[in-house]
Amino acid sequence: MQRSMTVTYEVGDNLYVNLTNRCPCACVFCIRTHDDGAYGSDPLWLEHEPTFAEIRASFEARDMSRYREIVFCGYGEPLMRFALVCEVARWLREQYPGKPIRLNTNGLCELYAPQEALADGTGAAEKLAGCIDKVSVSLNAGDAACYDRVTCPSGHPTNAYETMLRFAAGCKARGIATAFTVVDVLTPEETAQAVRQGESMGIPVHVRAYID
Ligand code: SF4
């Protein structure tokens, strides 16, 4: 496994942000099981989790006018550093006004994010609505059994699927442009069921190809 301090990296005409390698899931399709980077990036396994100052320096070293969107994604679940995502996103809004900010997440922060970040009684979706424009939530399945098989949330909580759905619904309700993703490792019937789940919530579902 190769490590680096790749905090930001280009994917197409977007700039992606890599804040952590922590993730409570072990998705069967996770690129981290068979690569060190993504889309031709340098290794995304971090030497250490970047500080706010290191993140800011990574943005300031770039010509930000070249990028269409900023995307919190990386080689881990960004919301394992929930408070930092909000802090960085607020700073990005000030520095690069009008630049859309997207978050790619497993939607399980209410189960796994450091709870002090959520302890003031303001829900996760409401906090994110103040600093994020778009969210892409890993739907992964059309029911809880399929979700648990594909996503493998740590500790095997019985409510992971419903927690993820509730998070996505909360984001949509608070005005964040919300989308679901499904990776094409499901059967056609399972994929159709997942798409119906998204449609029943008024949230579009993007089925993407598995990256091998
Ligand atoms: S949530 Fe993302 S980082 Fe975590 S195991 Fe699944 S695909 Fe990998």
PDB file of C-alpha atoms and ligand atoms in Angstrom:
ATOM      1  CA  MET A   1       0.000   0.000   0.000  1.00  0.00           C
ATOM      2  CA  GLN A   2       1.447   3.353  -1.081  1.00  0.00           C
ATOM      3  CA  ARG A   3       0.829   6.453   1.016  1.00  0.00           C
ATOM      4  CA  SER A   4       0.995  10.157   0.188  1.00  0.00           C
ATOM      5  CA  MET A   5      -0.481  13.481   1.264  1.00  0.00           C
ATOM      6  CA  THR A   6      -2.891  13.785  -1.674  1.00  0.00           C
ATOM      7  CA  VAL A   7      -5.472  16.050  -0.090  1.00  0.00           C
ATOM      8  CA  THR A   8      -7.024  17.304  -3.340  1.00  0.00           C
ATOM      9  CA  TYR A   9      -7.071  15.545  -6.723  1.00  0.00           C
ATOM     10  CA  GLU A  10      -8.677  16.067 -10.098  1.00  0.00           C
ATOM     11  CA  VAL A  11     -11.466  13.902 -11.486  1.00  0.00           C
ATOM     12  CA  GLY A  12     -12.603  15.187 -14.875  1.00  0.00           C
ATOM     13  CA  ASP A  13     -13.242  18.899 -14.439  1.00  0.00           C
ATOM     14  CA  ASN A  14     -13.963  18.609 -10.717  1.00  0.00           C
ATOM     15  CA  LEU A  15     -11.632  18.845  -7.732  1.00  0.00           C
ATOM     16  CA  TYR A  16     -12.008  16.091  -5.134  1.00  0.00           C
ATOM     17  CA  VAL A  17     -11.047  16.341  -1.466  1.00  0.00           C
ATOM     18  CA  ASN A  18      -9.498  13.474   0.527  1.00  0.00           C
ATOM     19  CA  LEU A  19      -9.829  14.086   4.288  1.00  0.00           C
ATOM     20  CA  THR A  20      -9.654  10.652   5.852  1.00  0.00           C
ATOM     21  CA  ASN A  21      -9.159   6.950   5.199  1.00  0.00           C
ATOM     22  CA  ARG A  22     -11.583   5.990   7.958  1.00  0.00           C
ATOM     23  CA  CYS A  23     -14.850   4.369   6.965  1.00  0.00           C
ATOM     24  CA  PRO A  24     -17.246   2.179   8.951  1.00  0.00           C
ATOM     25  CA  CYS A  25     -18.252   0.192   5.876  1.00  0.00           C
ATOM     26  CA  ALA A  26     -16.636  -2.489   3.734  1.00  0.00           C
ATOM     27  CA  CYS A  27     -18.588  -2.182   0.495  1.00  0.00           C
ATOM     28  CA  VAL A  28     -18.101  -5.112  -1.853  1.00  0.00           C
ATOM     29  CA  PHE A  29     -17.323  -2.685  -4.693  1.00  0.00           C
ATOM     30  CA  CYS A  30     -14.955  -0.391  -2.758  1.00  0.00           C
ATOM     31  CA  ILE A  31     -12.066   0.704  -4.945  1.00  0.00           C
ATOM     32  CA  ARG A  32      -9.816   0.727  -1.885  1.00  0.00           C
ATOM     33  CA  THR A  33      -9.719  -3.076  -1.891  1.00  0.00           C
ATOM     34  CA  HIS A  34      -7.825  -3.245  -5.174  1.00  0.00           C
ATOM     35  CA  ASP A  35      -6.108   0.090  -5.850  1.00  0.00           C
ATOM     36  CA  ASP A  36      -4.183   2.879  -4.092  1.00  0.00           C
ATOM     37  CA  GLY A  37      -5.812   5.772  -5.955  1.00  0.00           C
ATOM     38  CA  ALA A  38      -8.779   6.695  -8.136  1.00  0.00           C
ATOM     39  CA  TYR A  39      -9.115   7.936 -11.702  1.00  0.00           C
ATOM     40  CA  GLY A  40      -5.349   8.163 -12.133  1.00  0.00           C
ATOM     41  CA  SER A  41      -4.712  10.059  -8.897  1.00  0.00           C
ATOM     42  CA  ASP A  42      -1.637   9.735  -6.736  1.00  0.00           C
ATOM     43  CA  PRO A  43      -2.103   7.333  -3.795  1.00  0.00           C
ATOM     44  CA  LEU A  44      -5.056   8.338  -1.641  1.00  0.00           C
ATOM     45  CA  TRP A  45      -3.895   6.422   1.427  1.00  0.00           C
ATOM     46  CA  LEU A  46      -2.886   9.297   3.681  1.00  0.00           C
ATOM     47  CA  GLU A  47       0.326   9.568   5.669  1.00  0.00           C
ATOM     48  CA  HIS A  48      -1.815  11.343   8.260  1.00  0.00           C
ATOM     49  CA  GLU A  49      -5.226  12.999   8.281  1.00  0.00           C
ATOM     50  CA  PRO A  50      -4.705  16.543   6.985  1.00  0.00           C
ATOM     51  CA  THR A  51      -5.194  19.511   9.252  1.00  0.00           C
ATOM     52  CA  PHE A  52      -7.309  22.477   8.235  1.00  0.00           C
ATOM     53  CA  ALA A  53      -4.110  24.366   7.393  1.00  0.00           C
ATOM     54  CA  GLU A  54      -2.886  21.545   5.134  1.00  0.00           C
ATOM     55  CA  ILE A  55      -6.254  21.380   3.384  1.00  0.00           C
ATOM     56  CA  ARG A  56      -6.309  25.134   2.841  1.00  0.00           C
ATOM     57  CA  ALA A  57      -2.763  25.040   1.429  1.00  0.00           C
ATOM     58  CA  SER A  58      -3.762  22.308  -1.010  1.00  0.00           C
ATOM     59  CA  PHE A  59      -6.559  24.498  -2.406  1.00  0.00           C
ATOM     60  CA  GLU A  60      -4.435  27.633  -2.464  1.00  0.00           C
ATOM     61  CA  ALA A  61      -1.794  25.867  -4.567  1.00  0.00           C
ATOM     62  CA  ARG A  62      -4.342  25.362  -7.340  1.00  0.00           C
ATOM     63  CA  ASP A  63      -5.994  27.503  -9.993  1.00  0.00           C
ATOM     64  CA  MET A  64      -9.526  27.044  -8.681  1.00  0.00           C
ATOM     65  CA  SER A  65     -11.085  28.714 -11.725  1.00  0.00           C
ATOM     66  CA  ARG A  66     -10.375  25.467 -13.615  1.00  0.00           C
ATOM     67  CA  TYR A  67     -12.838  23.385 -11.604  1.00  0.00           C
ATOM     68  CA  ARG A  68     -16.581  23.082 -12.021  1.00  0.00           C
ATOM     69  CA  GLU A  69     -17.312  21.564  -8.594  1.00  0.00           C
ATOM     70  CA  ILE A  70     -15.538  20.781  -5.359  1.00  0.00           C
ATOM     71  CA  VAL A  71     -16.359  17.276  -4.127  1.00  0.00           C
ATOM     72  CA  PHE A  72     -15.724  15.856  -0.647  1.00  0.00           C
ATOM     73  CA  CYS A  73     -15.027  12.200  -1.390  1.00  0.00           C
ATOM     74  CA  GLY A  74     -11.606  10.549  -1.151  1.00  0.00           C
ATOM     75  CA  TYR A  75     -10.474   7.193   0.201  1.00  0.00           C
ATOM     76  CA  GLY A  76     -12.778   7.086   3.203  1.00  0.00           C
ATOM     77  CA  GLU A  77     -16.033   8.488   4.521  1.00  0.00           C
ATOM     78  CA  PRO A  78     -15.683  12.300   4.706  1.00  0.00           C
ATOM     79  CA  LEU A  79     -18.226  12.651   7.517  1.00  0.00           C
ATOM     80  CA  MET A  80     -16.002  10.670   9.864  1.00  0.00           C
ATOM     81  CA  ARG A  81     -14.567  14.209  10.156  1.00  0.00           C
ATOM     82  CA  PHE A  82     -17.973  15.856  10.248  1.00  0.00           C
ATOM     83  CA  ALA A  83     -16.976  19.111  11.946  1.00  0.00           C
ATOM     84  CA  LEU A  84     -13.986  19.545   9.650  1.00  0.00           C
ATOM     85  CA  VAL A  85     -16.102  19.039   6.511  1.00  0.00           C
ATOM     86  CA  CYS A  86     -18.377  21.859   7.694  1.00  0.00           C
ATOM     87  CA  GLU A  87     -15.415  24.093   8.568  1.00  0.00           C
ATOM     88  CA  VAL A  88     -13.691  23.537   5.222  1.00  0.00           C
ATOM     89  CA  ALA A  89     -16.941  23.930   3.257  1.00  0.00           C
ATOM     90  CA  ARG A  90     -17.706  27.242   4.964  1.00  0.00           C
ATOM     91  CA  TRP A  91     -14.184  28.451   4.166  1.00  0.00           C
ATOM     92  CA  LEU A  92     -14.559  27.334   0.535  1.00  0.00           C
ATOM     93  CA  ARG A  93     -17.795  29.286   0.214  1.00  0.00           C
ATOM     94  CA  GLU A  94     -16.039  32.427   1.386  1.00  0.00           C
ATOM     95  CA  GLN A  95     -12.973  31.901  -0.790  1.00  0.00           C
ATOM     96  CA  TYR A  96     -14.643  30.694  -3.976  1.00  0.00           C
ATOM     97  CA  PRO A  97     -18.203  32.057  -3.911  1.00  0.00           C
ATOM     98  CA  GLY A  98     -20.524  30.416  -6.406  1.00  0.00           C
ATOM     99  CA  LYS A  99     -18.378  27.278  -6.759  1.00  0.00           C
ATOM    100  CA  PRO A 100     -20.737  24.325  -6.112  1.00  0.00           C
ATOM    101  CA  ILE A 101     -19.737  22.077  -3.214  1.00  0.00           C
ATOM    102  CA  ARG A 102     -20.788  18.428  -3.247  1.00  0.00           C
ATOM    103  CA  LEU A 103     -20.448  15.751  -0.612  1.00  0.00           C
ATOM    104  CA  ASN A 104     -20.252  12.044  -1.462  1.00  0.00           C
ATOM    105  CA  THR A 105     -21.227  10.072   1.620  1.00  0.00           C
ATOM    106  CA  ASN A 106     -22.489   6.736   2.842  1.00  0.00           C
ATOM    107  CA  GLY A 107     -25.190   8.649   4.746  1.00  0.00           C
ATOM    108  CA  LEU A 108     -24.435   6.902   8.028  1.00  0.00           C
ATOM    109  CA  CYS A 109     -23.007   9.822   9.993  1.00  0.00           C
ATOM    110  CA  GLU A 110     -25.742   9.596  12.622  1.00  0.00           C
ATOM    111  CA  LEU A 111     -24.442   6.112  13.483  1.00  0.00           C
ATOM    112  CA  TYR A 112     -20.706   6.577  13.072  1.00  0.00           C
ATOM    113  CA  ALA A 113     -19.565  10.214  12.980  1.00  0.00           C
ATOM    114  CA  PRO A 114     -17.990  11.575  16.163  1.00  0.00           C
ATOM    115  CA  GLN A 115     -21.084  12.370  18.164  1.00  0.00           C
ATOM    116  CA  GLU A 116     -19.721  15.607  19.627  1.00  0.00           C
ATOM    117  CA  ALA A 117     -20.083  17.060  16.119  1.00  0.00           C
ATOM    118  CA  LEU A 118     -23.814  16.392  16.278  1.00  0.00           C
ATOM    119  CA  ALA A 119     -24.457  16.938  19.968  1.00  0.00           C
ATOM    120  CA  ASP A 120     -25.897  20.441  19.883  1.00  0.00           C
ATOM    121  CA  GLY A 121     -29.337  19.174  18.880  1.00  0.00           C
ATOM    122  CA  THR A 122     -29.055  20.377  15.291  1.00  0.00           C
ATOM    123  CA  GLY A 123     -29.393  17.408  12.965  1.00  0.00           C
ATOM    124  CA  ALA A 124     -26.671  16.383  10.540  1.00  0.00           C
ATOM    125  CA  ALA A 125     -28.667  17.399   7.473  1.00  0.00           C
ATOM    126  CA  GLU A 126     -29.449  20.799   8.916  1.00  0.00           C
ATOM    127  CA  LYS A 127     -25.783  21.461   9.663  1.00  0.00           C
ATOM    128  CA  LEU A 128     -24.768  20.435   6.156  1.00  0.00           C
ATOM    129  CA  ALA A 129     -27.465  22.577   4.567  1.00  0.00           C
ATOM    130  CA  GLY A 130     -25.556  25.605   5.793  1.00  0.00           C
ATOM    131  CA  CYS A 131     -22.428  24.784   3.825  1.00  0.00           C
ATOM    132  CA  ILE A 132     -23.027  22.072   1.177  1.00  0.00           C
ATOM    133  CA  ASP A 133     -24.925  22.528  -2.107  1.00  0.00           C
ATOM    134  CA  LYS A 134     -25.257  18.918  -3.243  1.00  0.00           C
ATOM    135  CA  VAL A 135     -25.068  15.512  -1.625  1.00  0.00           C
ATOM    136  CA  SER A 136     -24.651  12.123  -3.250  1.00  0.00           C
ATOM    137  CA  VAL A 137     -25.696   9.333  -0.890  1.00  0.00           C
ATOM    138  CA  SER A 138     -24.724   5.687  -1.431  1.00  0.00           C
ATOM    139  CA  LEU A 139     -28.098   3.966  -1.612  1.00  0.00           C
ATOM    140  CA  ASN A 140     -26.552   0.669  -2.696  1.00  0.00           C
ATOM    141  CA  ALA A 141     -29.766  -1.364  -2.380  1.00  0.00           C
ATOM    142  CA  GLY A 142     -33.541  -1.414  -2.346  1.00  0.00           C
ATOM    143  CA  ASP A 143     -33.955  -3.105   1.022  1.00  0.00           C
ATOM    144  CA  ALA A 144     -32.091  -3.546   4.288  1.00  0.00           C
ATOM    145  CA  ALA A 145     -30.932  -7.123   3.703  1.00  0.00           C
ATOM    146  CA  CYS A 146     -29.376  -6.307   0.335  1.00  0.00           C
ATOM    147  CA  TYR A 147     -27.889  -3.105   1.785  1.00  0.00           C
ATOM    148  CA  ASP A 148     -26.207  -4.954   4.646  1.00  0.00           C
ATOM    149  CA  ARG A 149     -24.802  -7.554   2.243  1.00  0.00           C
ATOM    150  CA  VAL A 150     -23.369  -4.944  -0.152  1.00  0.00           C
ATOM    151  CA  THR A 151     -22.288  -2.243   2.319  1.00  0.00           C
ATOM    152  CA  CYS A 152     -21.254  -4.358   5.351  1.00  0.00           C
ATOM    153  CA  PRO A 153     -21.612  -1.603   8.008  1.00  0.00           C
ATOM    154  CA  SER A 154     -19.372  -2.282  10.962  1.00  0.00           C
ATOM    155  CA  GLY A 155     -20.982  -3.750  14.073  1.00  0.00           C
ATOM    156  CA  HIS A 156     -23.914  -4.914  11.960  1.00  0.00           C
ATOM    157  CA  PRO A 157     -26.464  -2.347  13.207  1.00  0.00           C
ATOM    158  CA  THR A 158     -30.027  -3.340  12.386  1.00  0.00           C
ATOM    159  CA  ASN A 159     -30.972   0.197  11.379  1.00  0.00           C
ATOM    160  CA  ALA A 160     -28.213   1.192   8.945  1.00  0.00           C
ATOM    161  CA  TYR A 161     -30.418   1.221   5.848  1.00  0.00           C
ATOM    162  CA  GLU A 162     -33.202   3.248   7.446  1.00  0.00           C
ATOM    163  CA  THR A 163     -30.639   5.647   8.980  1.00  0.00           C
ATOM    164  CA  MET A 164     -29.133   6.271   5.538  1.00  0.00           C
ATOM    165  CA  LEU A 165     -32.597   6.834   4.011  1.00  0.00           C
ATOM    166  CA  ARG A 166     -33.553   9.234   6.797  1.00  0.00           C
ATOM    167  CA  PHE A 167     -30.335  11.206   6.284  1.00  0.00           C
ATOM    168  CA  ALA A 168     -31.000  11.521   2.534  1.00  0.00           C
ATOM    169  CA  ALA A 169     -34.610  12.577   3.124  1.00  0.00           C
ATOM    170  CA  GLY A 170     -33.410  15.159   5.641  1.00  0.00           C
ATOM    171  CA  CYS A 171     -30.908  16.607   3.161  1.00  0.00           C
ATOM    172  CA  LYS A 172     -33.580  16.886   0.485  1.00  0.00           C
ATOM    173  CA  ALA A 173     -36.032  18.474   2.906  1.00  0.00           C
ATOM    174  CA  ARG A 174     -33.459  21.130   3.800  1.00  0.00           C
ATOM    175  CA  GLY A 175     -32.853  22.140   0.210  1.00  0.00           C
ATOM    176  CA  ILE A 176     -29.620  20.278  -0.526  1.00  0.00           C
ATOM    177  CA  ALA A 177     -29.674  18.891  -4.080  1.00  0.00           C
ATOM    178  CA  THR A 178     -29.789  15.219  -3.166  1.00  0.00           C
ATOM    179  CA  ALA A 179     -29.054  12.167  -5.319  1.00  0.00           C
ATOM    180  CA  PHE A 180     -28.575   8.474  -4.655  1.00  0.00           C
ATOM    181  CA  THR A 181     -25.990   6.183  -6.222  1.00  0.00           C
ATOM    182  CA  VAL A 182     -26.094   2.456  -6.844  1.00  0.00           C
ATOM    183  CA  VAL A 183     -23.155   0.454  -8.224  1.00  0.00           C
ATOM    184  CA  ASP A 184     -23.943  -2.164 -10.842  1.00  0.00           C
ATOM    185  CA  VAL A 185     -22.922  -5.109  -8.681  1.00  0.00           C
ATOM    186  CA  LEU A 186     -26.610  -5.867  -7.999  1.00  0.00           C
ATOM    187  CA  THR A 187     -28.897  -8.144  -9.964  1.00  0.00           C
ATOM    188  CA  PRO A 188     -31.234  -6.321 -12.396  1.00  0.00           C
ATOM    189  CA  GLU A 189     -34.126  -6.992  -9.991  1.00  0.00           C
ATOM    190  CA  GLU A 190     -32.195  -5.561  -7.035  1.00  0.00           C
ATOM    191  CA  THR A 191     -31.200  -2.512  -9.072  1.00  0.00           C
ATOM    192  CA  ALA A 192     -34.807  -1.920 -10.106  1.00  0.00           C
ATOM    193  CA  GLN A 193     -35.900  -2.160  -6.479  1.00  0.00           C
ATOM    194  CA  ALA A 194     -33.242   0.396  -5.460  1.00  0.00           C
ATOM    195  CA  VAL A 195     -34.349   2.771  -8.204  1.00  0.00           C
ATOM    196  CA  ARG A 196     -37.959   2.443  -7.038  1.00  0.00           C
ATOM    197  CA  GLN A 197     -36.851   3.245  -3.483  1.00  0.00           C
ATOM    198  CA  GLY A 198     -35.219   6.469  -4.644  1.00  0.00           C
ATOM    199  CA  GLU A 199     -38.181   7.395  -6.819  1.00  0.00           C
ATOM    200  CA  SER A 200     -40.580   6.860  -3.904  1.00  0.00           C
ATOM    201  CA  MET A 201     -38.607   9.539  -2.028  1.00  0.00           C
ATOM    202  CA  GLY A 202     -38.393  11.912  -4.981  1.00  0.00           C
ATOM    203  CA  ILE A 203     -34.610  11.482  -5.115  1.00  0.00           C
ATOM    204  CA  PRO A 204     -32.915  10.556  -8.415  1.00  0.00           C
ATOM    205  CA  VAL A 205     -30.849   7.372  -8.495  1.00  0.00           C
ATOM    206  CA  HIS A 206     -27.675   7.177 -10.582  1.00  0.00           C
ATOM    207  CA  VAL A 207     -26.528   3.653 -11.375  1.00  0.00           C
ATOM    208  CA  ARG A 208     -22.780   3.720 -11.925  1.00  0.00           C
ATOM    209  CA  ALA A 209     -20.369   1.173 -13.268  1.00  0.00           C
ATOM    210  CA  TYR A 210     -18.151  -0.808 -10.930  1.00  0.00           C
ATOM    211  CA  ILE A 211     -14.540   0.426 -11.158  1.00  0.00           C
ATOM    212  CA  ASP A 212     -12.182  -2.543 -11.388  1.00  0.00           C
TER     213      ASP A 212
HETATM  214  S1  SF4 B   1     -18.554   3.789   2.003  1.00  0.00           S
HETATM  215 FE1  SF4 B   1     -17.134   4.361   0.337  1.00  0.00          FE
HETATM  216  S2  SF4 B   1     -15.073   4.297   1.279  1.00  0.00           S
HETATM  217 FE2  SF4 B   1     -16.466   3.206   2.644  1.00  0.00          FE
HETATM  218  S3  SF4 B   1     -16.252   1.045   2.078  1.00  0.00           S
HETATM  219 FE3  SF4 B   1     -18.015   1.888   0.948  1.00  0.00          FE
HETATM  220  S4  SF4 B   1     -17.175   2.567  -1.031  1.00  0.00           S
HETATM  221 FE4  SF4 B   1     -15.437   2.272   0.372  1.00  0.00          FE
END
